[in-house]
Every structure is written in structure tokens, then in C-alpha cells.
Tab-separated table of C-alpha atoms in Angstrom:
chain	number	residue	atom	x	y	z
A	431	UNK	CA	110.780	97.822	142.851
A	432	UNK	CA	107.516	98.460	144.671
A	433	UNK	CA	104.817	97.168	143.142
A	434	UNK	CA	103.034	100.486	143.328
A	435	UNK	CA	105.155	102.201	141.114
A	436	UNK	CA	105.307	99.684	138.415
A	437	UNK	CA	101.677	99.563	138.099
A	438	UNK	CA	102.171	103.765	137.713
A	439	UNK	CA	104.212	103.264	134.984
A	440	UNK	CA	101.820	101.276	133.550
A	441	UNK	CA	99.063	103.985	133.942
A	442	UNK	CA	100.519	106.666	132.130
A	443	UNK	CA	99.132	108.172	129.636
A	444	UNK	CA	101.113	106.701	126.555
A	445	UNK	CA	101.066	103.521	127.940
A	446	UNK	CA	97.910	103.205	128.283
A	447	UNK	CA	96.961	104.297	125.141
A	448	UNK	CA	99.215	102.097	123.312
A	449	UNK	CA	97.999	98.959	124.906
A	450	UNK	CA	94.254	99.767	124.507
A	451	UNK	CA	94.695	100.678	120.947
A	452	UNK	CA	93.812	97.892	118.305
A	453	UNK	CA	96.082	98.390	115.897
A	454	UNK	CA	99.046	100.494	117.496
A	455	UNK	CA	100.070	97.642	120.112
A	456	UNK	CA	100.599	94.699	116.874
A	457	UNK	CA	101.999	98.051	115.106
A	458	UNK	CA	104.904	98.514	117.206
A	459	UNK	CA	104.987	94.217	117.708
A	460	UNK	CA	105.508	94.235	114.117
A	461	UNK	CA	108.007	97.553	113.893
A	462	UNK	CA	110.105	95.174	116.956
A	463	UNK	CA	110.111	92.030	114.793
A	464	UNK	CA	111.030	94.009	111.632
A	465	UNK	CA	113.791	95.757	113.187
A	466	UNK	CA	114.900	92.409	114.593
A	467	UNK	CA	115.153	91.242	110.848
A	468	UNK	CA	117.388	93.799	110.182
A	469	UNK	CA	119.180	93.856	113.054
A	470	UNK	CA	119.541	90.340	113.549
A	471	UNK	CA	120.361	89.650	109.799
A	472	UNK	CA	123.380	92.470	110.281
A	473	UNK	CA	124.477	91.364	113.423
A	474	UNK	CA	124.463	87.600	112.199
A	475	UNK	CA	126.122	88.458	108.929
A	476	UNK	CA	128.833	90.483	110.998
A	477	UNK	CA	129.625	87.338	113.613
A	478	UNK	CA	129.739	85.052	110.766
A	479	UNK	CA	132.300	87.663	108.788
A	480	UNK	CA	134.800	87.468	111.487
A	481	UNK	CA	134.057	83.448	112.307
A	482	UNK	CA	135.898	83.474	108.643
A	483	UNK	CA	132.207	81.423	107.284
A	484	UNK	CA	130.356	84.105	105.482
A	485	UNK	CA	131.561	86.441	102.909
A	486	UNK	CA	134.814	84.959	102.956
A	487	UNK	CA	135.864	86.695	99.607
A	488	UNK	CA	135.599	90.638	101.193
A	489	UNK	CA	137.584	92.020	103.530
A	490	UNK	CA	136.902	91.790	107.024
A	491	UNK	CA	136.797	95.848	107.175
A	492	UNK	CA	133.987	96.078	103.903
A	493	UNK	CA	131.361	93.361	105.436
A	494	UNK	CA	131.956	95.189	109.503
A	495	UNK	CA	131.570	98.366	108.458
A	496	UNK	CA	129.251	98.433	105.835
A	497	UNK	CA	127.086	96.659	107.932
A	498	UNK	CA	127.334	99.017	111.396
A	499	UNK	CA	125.308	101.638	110.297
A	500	UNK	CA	122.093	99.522	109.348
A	501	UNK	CA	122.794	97.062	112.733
A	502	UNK	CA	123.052	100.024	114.398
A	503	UNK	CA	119.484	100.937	112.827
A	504	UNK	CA	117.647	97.910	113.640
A	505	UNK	CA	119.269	97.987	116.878
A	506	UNK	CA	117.373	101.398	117.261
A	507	UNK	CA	114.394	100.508	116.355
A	508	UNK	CA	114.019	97.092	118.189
A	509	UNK	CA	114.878	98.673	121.080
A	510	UNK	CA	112.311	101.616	121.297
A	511	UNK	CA	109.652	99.485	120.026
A	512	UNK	CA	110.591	96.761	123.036
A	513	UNK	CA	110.824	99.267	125.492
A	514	UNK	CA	107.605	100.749	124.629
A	515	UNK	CA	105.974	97.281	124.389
A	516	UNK	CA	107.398	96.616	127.625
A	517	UNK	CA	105.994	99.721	129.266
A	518	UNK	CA	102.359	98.906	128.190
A	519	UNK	CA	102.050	96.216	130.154
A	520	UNK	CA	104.593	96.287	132.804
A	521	UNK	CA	102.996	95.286	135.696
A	522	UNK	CA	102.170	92.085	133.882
A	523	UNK	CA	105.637	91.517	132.381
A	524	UNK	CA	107.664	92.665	135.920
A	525	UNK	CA	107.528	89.130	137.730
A	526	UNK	CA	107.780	87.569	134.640
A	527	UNK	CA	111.249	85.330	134.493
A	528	UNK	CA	111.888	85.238	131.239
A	529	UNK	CA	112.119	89.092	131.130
A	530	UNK	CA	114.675	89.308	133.914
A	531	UNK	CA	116.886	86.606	132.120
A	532	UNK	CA	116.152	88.577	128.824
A	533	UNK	CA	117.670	91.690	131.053
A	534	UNK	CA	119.936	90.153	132.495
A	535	UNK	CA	121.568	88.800	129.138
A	536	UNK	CA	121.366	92.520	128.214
A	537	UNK	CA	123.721	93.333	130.978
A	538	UNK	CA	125.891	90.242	129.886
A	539	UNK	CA	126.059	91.997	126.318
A	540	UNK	CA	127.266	95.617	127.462
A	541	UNK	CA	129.867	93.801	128.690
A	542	UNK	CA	131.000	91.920	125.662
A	543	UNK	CA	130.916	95.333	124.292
A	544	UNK	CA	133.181	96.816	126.542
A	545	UNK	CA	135.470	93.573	126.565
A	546	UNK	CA	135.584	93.633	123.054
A	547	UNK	CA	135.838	97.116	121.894
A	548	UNK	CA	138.632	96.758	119.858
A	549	UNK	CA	137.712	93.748	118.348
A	550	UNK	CA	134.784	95.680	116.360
A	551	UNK	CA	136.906	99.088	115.959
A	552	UNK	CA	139.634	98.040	114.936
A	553	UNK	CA	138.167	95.997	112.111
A	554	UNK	CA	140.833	97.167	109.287
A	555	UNK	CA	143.613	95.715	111.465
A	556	UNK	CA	141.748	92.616	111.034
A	557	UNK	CA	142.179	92.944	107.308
A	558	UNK	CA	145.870	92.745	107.350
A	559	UNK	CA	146.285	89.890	109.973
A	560	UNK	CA	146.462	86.779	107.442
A	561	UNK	CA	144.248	84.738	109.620
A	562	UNK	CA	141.648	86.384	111.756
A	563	UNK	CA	142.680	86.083	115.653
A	564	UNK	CA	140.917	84.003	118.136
A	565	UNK	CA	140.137	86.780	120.085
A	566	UNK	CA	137.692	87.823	117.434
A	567	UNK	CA	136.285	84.843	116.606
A	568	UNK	CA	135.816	84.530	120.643
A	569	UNK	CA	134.355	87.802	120.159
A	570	UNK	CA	131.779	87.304	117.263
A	571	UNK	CA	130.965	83.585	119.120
A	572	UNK	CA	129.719	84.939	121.943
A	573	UNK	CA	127.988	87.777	120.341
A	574	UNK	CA	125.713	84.777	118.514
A	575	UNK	CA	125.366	82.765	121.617
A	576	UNK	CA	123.983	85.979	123.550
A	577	UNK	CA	121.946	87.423	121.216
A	578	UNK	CA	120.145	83.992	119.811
A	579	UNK	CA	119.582	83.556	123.838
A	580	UNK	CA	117.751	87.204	123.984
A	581	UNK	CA	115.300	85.781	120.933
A	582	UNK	CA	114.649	82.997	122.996
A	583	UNK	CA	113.672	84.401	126.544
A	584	UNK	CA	112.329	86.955	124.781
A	585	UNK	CA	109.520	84.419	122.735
A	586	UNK	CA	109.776	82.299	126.639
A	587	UNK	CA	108.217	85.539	128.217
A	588	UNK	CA	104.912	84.856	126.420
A	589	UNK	CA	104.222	81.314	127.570
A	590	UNK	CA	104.682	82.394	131.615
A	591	UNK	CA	102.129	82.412	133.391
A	592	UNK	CA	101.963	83.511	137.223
A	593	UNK	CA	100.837	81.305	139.522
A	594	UNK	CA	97.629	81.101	141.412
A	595	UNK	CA	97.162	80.882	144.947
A	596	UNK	CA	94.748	77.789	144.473
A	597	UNK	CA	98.001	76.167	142.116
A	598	UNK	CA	101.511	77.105	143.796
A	599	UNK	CA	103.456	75.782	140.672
A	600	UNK	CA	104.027	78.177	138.162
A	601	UNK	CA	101.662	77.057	134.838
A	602	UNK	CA	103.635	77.233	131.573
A	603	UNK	CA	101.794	77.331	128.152
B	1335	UNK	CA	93.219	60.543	102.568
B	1336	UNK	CA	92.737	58.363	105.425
B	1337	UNK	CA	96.105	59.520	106.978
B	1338	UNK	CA	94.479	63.182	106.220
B	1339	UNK	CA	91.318	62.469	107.564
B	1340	UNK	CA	92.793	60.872	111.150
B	1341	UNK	CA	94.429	63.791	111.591
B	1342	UNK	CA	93.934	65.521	115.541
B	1343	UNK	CA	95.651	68.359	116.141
B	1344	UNK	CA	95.084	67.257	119.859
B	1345	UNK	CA	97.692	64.697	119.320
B	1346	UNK	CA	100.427	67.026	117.593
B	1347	UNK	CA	103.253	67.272	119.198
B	1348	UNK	CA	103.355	71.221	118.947
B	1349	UNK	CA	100.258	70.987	121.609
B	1350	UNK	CA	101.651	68.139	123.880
B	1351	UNK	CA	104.688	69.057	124.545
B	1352	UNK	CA	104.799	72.793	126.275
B	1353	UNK	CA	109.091	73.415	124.487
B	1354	UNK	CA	108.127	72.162	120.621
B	1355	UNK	CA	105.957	75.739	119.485
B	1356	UNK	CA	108.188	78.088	121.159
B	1357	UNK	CA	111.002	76.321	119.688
B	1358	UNK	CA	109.614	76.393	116.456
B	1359	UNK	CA	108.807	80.328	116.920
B	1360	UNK	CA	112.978	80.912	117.764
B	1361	UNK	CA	113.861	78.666	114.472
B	1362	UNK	CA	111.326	80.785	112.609
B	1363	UNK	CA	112.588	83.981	114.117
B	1364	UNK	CA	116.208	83.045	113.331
B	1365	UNK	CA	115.392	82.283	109.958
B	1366	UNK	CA	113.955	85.106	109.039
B	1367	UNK	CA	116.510	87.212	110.502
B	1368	UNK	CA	119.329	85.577	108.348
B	1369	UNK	CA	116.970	85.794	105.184
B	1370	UNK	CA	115.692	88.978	105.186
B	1371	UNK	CA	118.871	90.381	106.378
B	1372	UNK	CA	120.888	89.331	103.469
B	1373	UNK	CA	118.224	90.393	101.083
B	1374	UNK	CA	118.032	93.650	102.742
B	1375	UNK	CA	121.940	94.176	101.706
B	1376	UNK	CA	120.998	93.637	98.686
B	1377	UNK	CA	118.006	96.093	98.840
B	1378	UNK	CA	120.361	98.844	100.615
B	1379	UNK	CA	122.995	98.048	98.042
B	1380	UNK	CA	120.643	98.513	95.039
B	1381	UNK	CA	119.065	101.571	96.433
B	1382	UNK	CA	122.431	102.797	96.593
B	1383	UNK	CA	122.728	103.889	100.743
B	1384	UNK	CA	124.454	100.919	101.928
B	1385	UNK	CA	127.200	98.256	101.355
B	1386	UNK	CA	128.641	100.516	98.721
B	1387	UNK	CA	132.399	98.642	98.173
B	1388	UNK	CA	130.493	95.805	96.999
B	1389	UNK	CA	128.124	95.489	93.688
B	1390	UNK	CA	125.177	93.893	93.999
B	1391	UNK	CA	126.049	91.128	92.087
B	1392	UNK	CA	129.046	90.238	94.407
B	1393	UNK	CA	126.409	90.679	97.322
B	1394	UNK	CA	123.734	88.257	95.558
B	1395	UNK	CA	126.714	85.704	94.954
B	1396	UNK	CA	127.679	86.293	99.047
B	1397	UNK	CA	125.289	85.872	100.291
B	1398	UNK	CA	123.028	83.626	98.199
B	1399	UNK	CA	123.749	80.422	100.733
B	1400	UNK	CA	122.749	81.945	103.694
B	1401	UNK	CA	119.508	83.168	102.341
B	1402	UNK	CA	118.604	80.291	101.275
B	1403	UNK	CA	119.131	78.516	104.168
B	1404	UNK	CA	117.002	81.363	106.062
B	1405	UNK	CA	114.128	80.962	104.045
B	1406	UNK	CA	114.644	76.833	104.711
B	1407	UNK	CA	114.965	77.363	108.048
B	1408	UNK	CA	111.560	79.509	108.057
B	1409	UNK	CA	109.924	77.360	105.791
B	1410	UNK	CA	110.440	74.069	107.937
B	1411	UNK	CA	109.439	76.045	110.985
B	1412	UNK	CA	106.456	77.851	109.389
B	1413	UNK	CA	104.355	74.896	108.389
B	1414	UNK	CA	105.200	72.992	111.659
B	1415	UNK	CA	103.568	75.693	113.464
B	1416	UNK	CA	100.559	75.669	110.707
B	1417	UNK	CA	100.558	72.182	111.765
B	1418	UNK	CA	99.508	73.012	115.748
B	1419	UNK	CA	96.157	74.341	114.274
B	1420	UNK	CA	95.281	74.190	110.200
B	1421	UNK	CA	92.173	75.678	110.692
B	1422	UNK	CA	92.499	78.508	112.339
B	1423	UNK	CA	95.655	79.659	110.646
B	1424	UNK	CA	93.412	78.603	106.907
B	1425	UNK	CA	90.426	81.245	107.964
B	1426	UNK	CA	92.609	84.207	109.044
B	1427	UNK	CA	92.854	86.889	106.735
B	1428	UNK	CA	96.337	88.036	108.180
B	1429	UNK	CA	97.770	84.396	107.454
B	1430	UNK	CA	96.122	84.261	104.016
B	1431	UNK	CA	97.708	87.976	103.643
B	1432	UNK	CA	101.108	86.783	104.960
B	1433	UNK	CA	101.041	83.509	102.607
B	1434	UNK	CA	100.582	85.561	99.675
B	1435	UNK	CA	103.037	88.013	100.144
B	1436	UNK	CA	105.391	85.183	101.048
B	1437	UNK	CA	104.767	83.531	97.970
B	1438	UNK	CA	105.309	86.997	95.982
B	1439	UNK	CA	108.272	88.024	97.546
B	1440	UNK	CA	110.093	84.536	97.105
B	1441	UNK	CA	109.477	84.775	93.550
B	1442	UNK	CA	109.715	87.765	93.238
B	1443	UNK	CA	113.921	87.769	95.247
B	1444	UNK	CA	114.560	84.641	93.009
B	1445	UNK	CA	113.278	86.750	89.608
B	1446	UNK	CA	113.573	90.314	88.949
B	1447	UNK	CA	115.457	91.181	92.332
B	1448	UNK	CA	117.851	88.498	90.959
B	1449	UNK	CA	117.743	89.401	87.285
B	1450	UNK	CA	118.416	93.490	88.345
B	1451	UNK	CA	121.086	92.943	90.358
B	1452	UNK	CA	123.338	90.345	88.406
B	1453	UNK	CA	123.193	92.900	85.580
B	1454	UNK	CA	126.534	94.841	84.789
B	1455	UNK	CA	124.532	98.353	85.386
B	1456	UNK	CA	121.065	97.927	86.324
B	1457	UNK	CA	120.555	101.985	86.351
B	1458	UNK	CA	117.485	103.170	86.842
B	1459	UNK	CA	116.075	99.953	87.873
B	1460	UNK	CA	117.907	99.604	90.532
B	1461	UNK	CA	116.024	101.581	93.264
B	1462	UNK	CA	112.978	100.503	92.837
B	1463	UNK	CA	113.952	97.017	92.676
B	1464	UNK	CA	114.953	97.279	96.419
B	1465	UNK	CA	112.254	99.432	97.373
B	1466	UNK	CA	109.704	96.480	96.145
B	1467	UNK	CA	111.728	93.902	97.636
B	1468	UNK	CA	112.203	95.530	101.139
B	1469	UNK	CA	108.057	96.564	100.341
B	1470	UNK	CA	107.015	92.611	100.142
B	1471	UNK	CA	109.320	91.387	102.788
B	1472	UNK	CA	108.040	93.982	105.774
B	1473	UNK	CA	104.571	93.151	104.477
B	1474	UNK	CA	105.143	89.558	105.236
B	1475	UNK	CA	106.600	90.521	108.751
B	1476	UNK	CA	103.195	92.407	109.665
B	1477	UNK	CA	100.980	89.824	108.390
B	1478	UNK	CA	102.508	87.022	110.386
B	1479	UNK	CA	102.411	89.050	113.303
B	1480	UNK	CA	98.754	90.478	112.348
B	1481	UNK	CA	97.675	86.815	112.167
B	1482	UNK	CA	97.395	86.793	116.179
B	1483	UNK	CA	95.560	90.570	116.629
B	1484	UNK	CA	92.624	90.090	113.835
């Protein structure tokens, strides 16, 4: 993207405001991490469910389901709070590598999604199977793998630094 | 003492090598991800909005392993990034806020939270059991990211 119109983004009004307020920008830092708790606790919780190595003693169905609706909530809230985070300070955070890895492991999760639909709708099936297929612990493997990887380019995109004409290797802190 | 006294934080590993403190900051992410989420099934569970085919009990007895390995997780982690620089993590108000909550709420999950929701019909000490609980635990979350903005 031109460099032109990131640096626009970044000079709207709510962006701007949001990264030159005080308290609002470790605000919505804090609202990202908190929703991250919840989110990744769920989402955790879920994977290890269908690995057959937590909660062992519900059904597969209880511990998926019960679960959705507050992963589903954290999900929500990590997200806005990252994209607004993200929007503050584009410009600094476009030619940042870690970022576009954390994207691109985005895109790699939309399509676990879509592989796996039925893995995660069809939870009550799971229930009745008498162990729990490989295709769903495949599933629920993955999903840890990806999302642990997310946490970690996302803490990466803070120690990047770009690099200087006067130094052409790229300074990590 | 001497050991105490001879000790540089230029020389900690957590500054020399550029991987070791992000590292750290994933474990202590991770961590508290596992144990706050399985408290806050418990909290949803004894406000009453979430997890409802289980009792809270059965939930504290689920789940009981993998908080505790969260909060070991975090607590390993947590001091080894203390360790990168005492003193500035001893005079911040945010850190000093987030140690004390941290303290509370530990004692507080392994207490009350505990003691309410093992109990055959907690009632009307249910809710605001998890309300307090999820209170302490989003405190902690602020102050430990408040430590770097004050």
C-alpha cells in the first residue's frame, strides 16, 4: 500500500486521539490483553477438550459449547482493541515483520476454520464416537500451534526496529 | 549477601541475549491465559451466565490442574522478568499495584472462591464471589500492563 495512505490512516481523527491520550492507549492495551485471557483461556481449554487431556470427565459437547459463547467474547474484544491499537500507530507498525507474519497466521487460521467446520459444529457427534477422531485432535492441534504463534509475533512486533540508513541491518531489541 | 550484593543486571541473561525477555513475556502471556481462563469458568459458572451443565464444584475439580500450572507458569516467568531490572520494577506504583492484587487474588481463588464453590448450594454467595474474583484478576491484568505507561 502507498505509504501515503497509511500515514492517512494514521491521521484520523480517532487515531490520533487514541495514541496521544495517556491513559486511553494502555486502556485499550490492557482491554486486548484481558480479552486475550479470556479468549485464550477458552480457546486453550476447548483444544485441550478435544486432545482428550482436559476435562476428560464431561462430554465433549458440555466443555465446546459452553465455552463458544465466552471465546467468542474475548475473541471480540481482542480483536477491536488490536485493530484499534493497530490503527494508532500504523505507519510505524506497517513495515514491521512481525505484524505481517502475525497477519499472515491470521489468514492461516480462517482457513483452519473453514477446513474444520465440522469438527467444531458438530461437537455432539463427537460425544457419541467412543474415542474422539484424529481429525479433531488434528483440528484442536493446530488450532494451539497457530494461535500460541499469533502471541508470539504479536509480543516479536515490539522489539523491531527499522533500520537506519547509517546501519543497513535491521536492529532488534 | 555477597551473592546479593554482586548482583549486575548488566550481566543477566534477560539483557544479553535479545530471545530470553520476549520469551519470558509469551510464557507469561500463556500462563495467564490458561489461569485466568479456568478461573473465569468458574466466575461465569458462579455468576450463573455460563458453563451451566456443570456445578461449580465439578468445574473447580476440572480444572484445578491447569490453573495451577498457569499461575506456575506465570509465576516462573514473572520474577525472571523482575530479574532484567529489580529496581525499576520495585519503585513503580503499577508493579507494586499489580503485586498486591496478585497476592490478593491468589489467596483469595485458593480461599473463599474455593470455599463458595465446593459448597452443595452456595446461593446468594455465589455471584458476588465471581464478580470479586473476575474484579481482582482484571485488576492484575491492568497493573502489569500499567507498569510500562506510569
Amino acid at each position: 500500500m502507498p505509504p501515503e495512505f497509511i500515514q492517512a490512516l494514521q491521521d484520523m481523527s480517532l487515531p490520533t486521539a487514541l495514541r496521544e491520550s495517556a491513559l486511553v492507549f494502555p486502556i485499550i492495551l490492557s482491554m486486548h490483553l484481558m480479552g486475550m485471557g479470556l479468549f485464550g483461556g477458552m480457546i486453550l481449554m476447548t483444544d485441550l477438550r478435544l486432545l482428550g487431556i482436559a476435562m476428560t470427565k464431561r462430554p465433549v459437547s458440555d466443555v465446546v459449547n459452553g465455552l463458544r459463547p465466552w471465546k467468542h467474547l474475548g475473541l471480540t474484544l481482542t480483536a477491536t482493541c488490536g485493530i484499534l491499537l493497530l490503527w494508532s500507530k500504523v505507519a510505524l507498525y506497517y513495515p514491521n515483520p512481525f505484524l505481517r507474519i502475525k497477519l499472515a497466521l491470521f489468514g492461516l487460521i480462517i482457513i483452519h476454520a473453514v477446513v474444520f467446520r465440522g469438527v467444531y459444529r458438530n461437537v455432539s457427534e463427537l460425544d457419541r464416537s467412543p474415542v474422539i477422531p484424529g481429525r479433531a485432535k488434528l483440528a484442536a492441534a493446530l488450532s494451539m500451534v497457530l494461535w500460541i504463534s499469533v502471541v508470539t509475533s504479536g509480543r516479536w512486533i515490539g522489539y523491531w526496529e527499522p533500520s537506519k540508513p547509517e546501519t543497513p541491518t535491521a536492529q532488534v531489541n | 549477601m555477597a551473592l546479593f550484593l554482586a548482583y549486575d543486571v548488566a550481566n543477566n541473561p534477560l539483557n544479553t541475549n535479545e530471545w530470553a525477555f520476549p520469551v519470558c513475556e509469551v510464557l507469561h502471556i500463556l500462563g495467564f491465559a490458561i489461569a485466568i481462563g479456568t478461573i473465569t469458568m468458574v466466575d461465569l459458572r458462579l455468576l450463573g451466565i455460563g458453563m451451566k451443565k456443570q456445578s461449580a464444584a465439578d468445574l473447580v475439580n476440572d480444572t484445578r490442574a491447569w490453573t495451577l500450572g498457569g499461575l506456575a507458569l506465570v509465576l516462573i516467568s514473572g520474577p525472571l522478568i523482575f530479574s532484567s531490572d529489580p529496581n525499576l520494577y520495585l519503585h513503580n506504583v503499577s508493579f507494586r499495584f499489580k503485586i498486591t492484587m496478585l497476592v490478593l487474588a491468589i489467596i483469595y481463588n485458593y480461599t473463599i472462591h474455593r470455599w463458595v464453590a465446593l459448597k452443595k448450594s452456595p446461593g446468594a454467595l455465589s455471584a458476588i464471589t465471581g464478580a470479586i474474583s473476575l474484579a481482582l484478576w482484571i485488576s492484575v491484568v491492568f497493573g502489569g500492563i500499567f507498569i510500562a505507561f506510569v
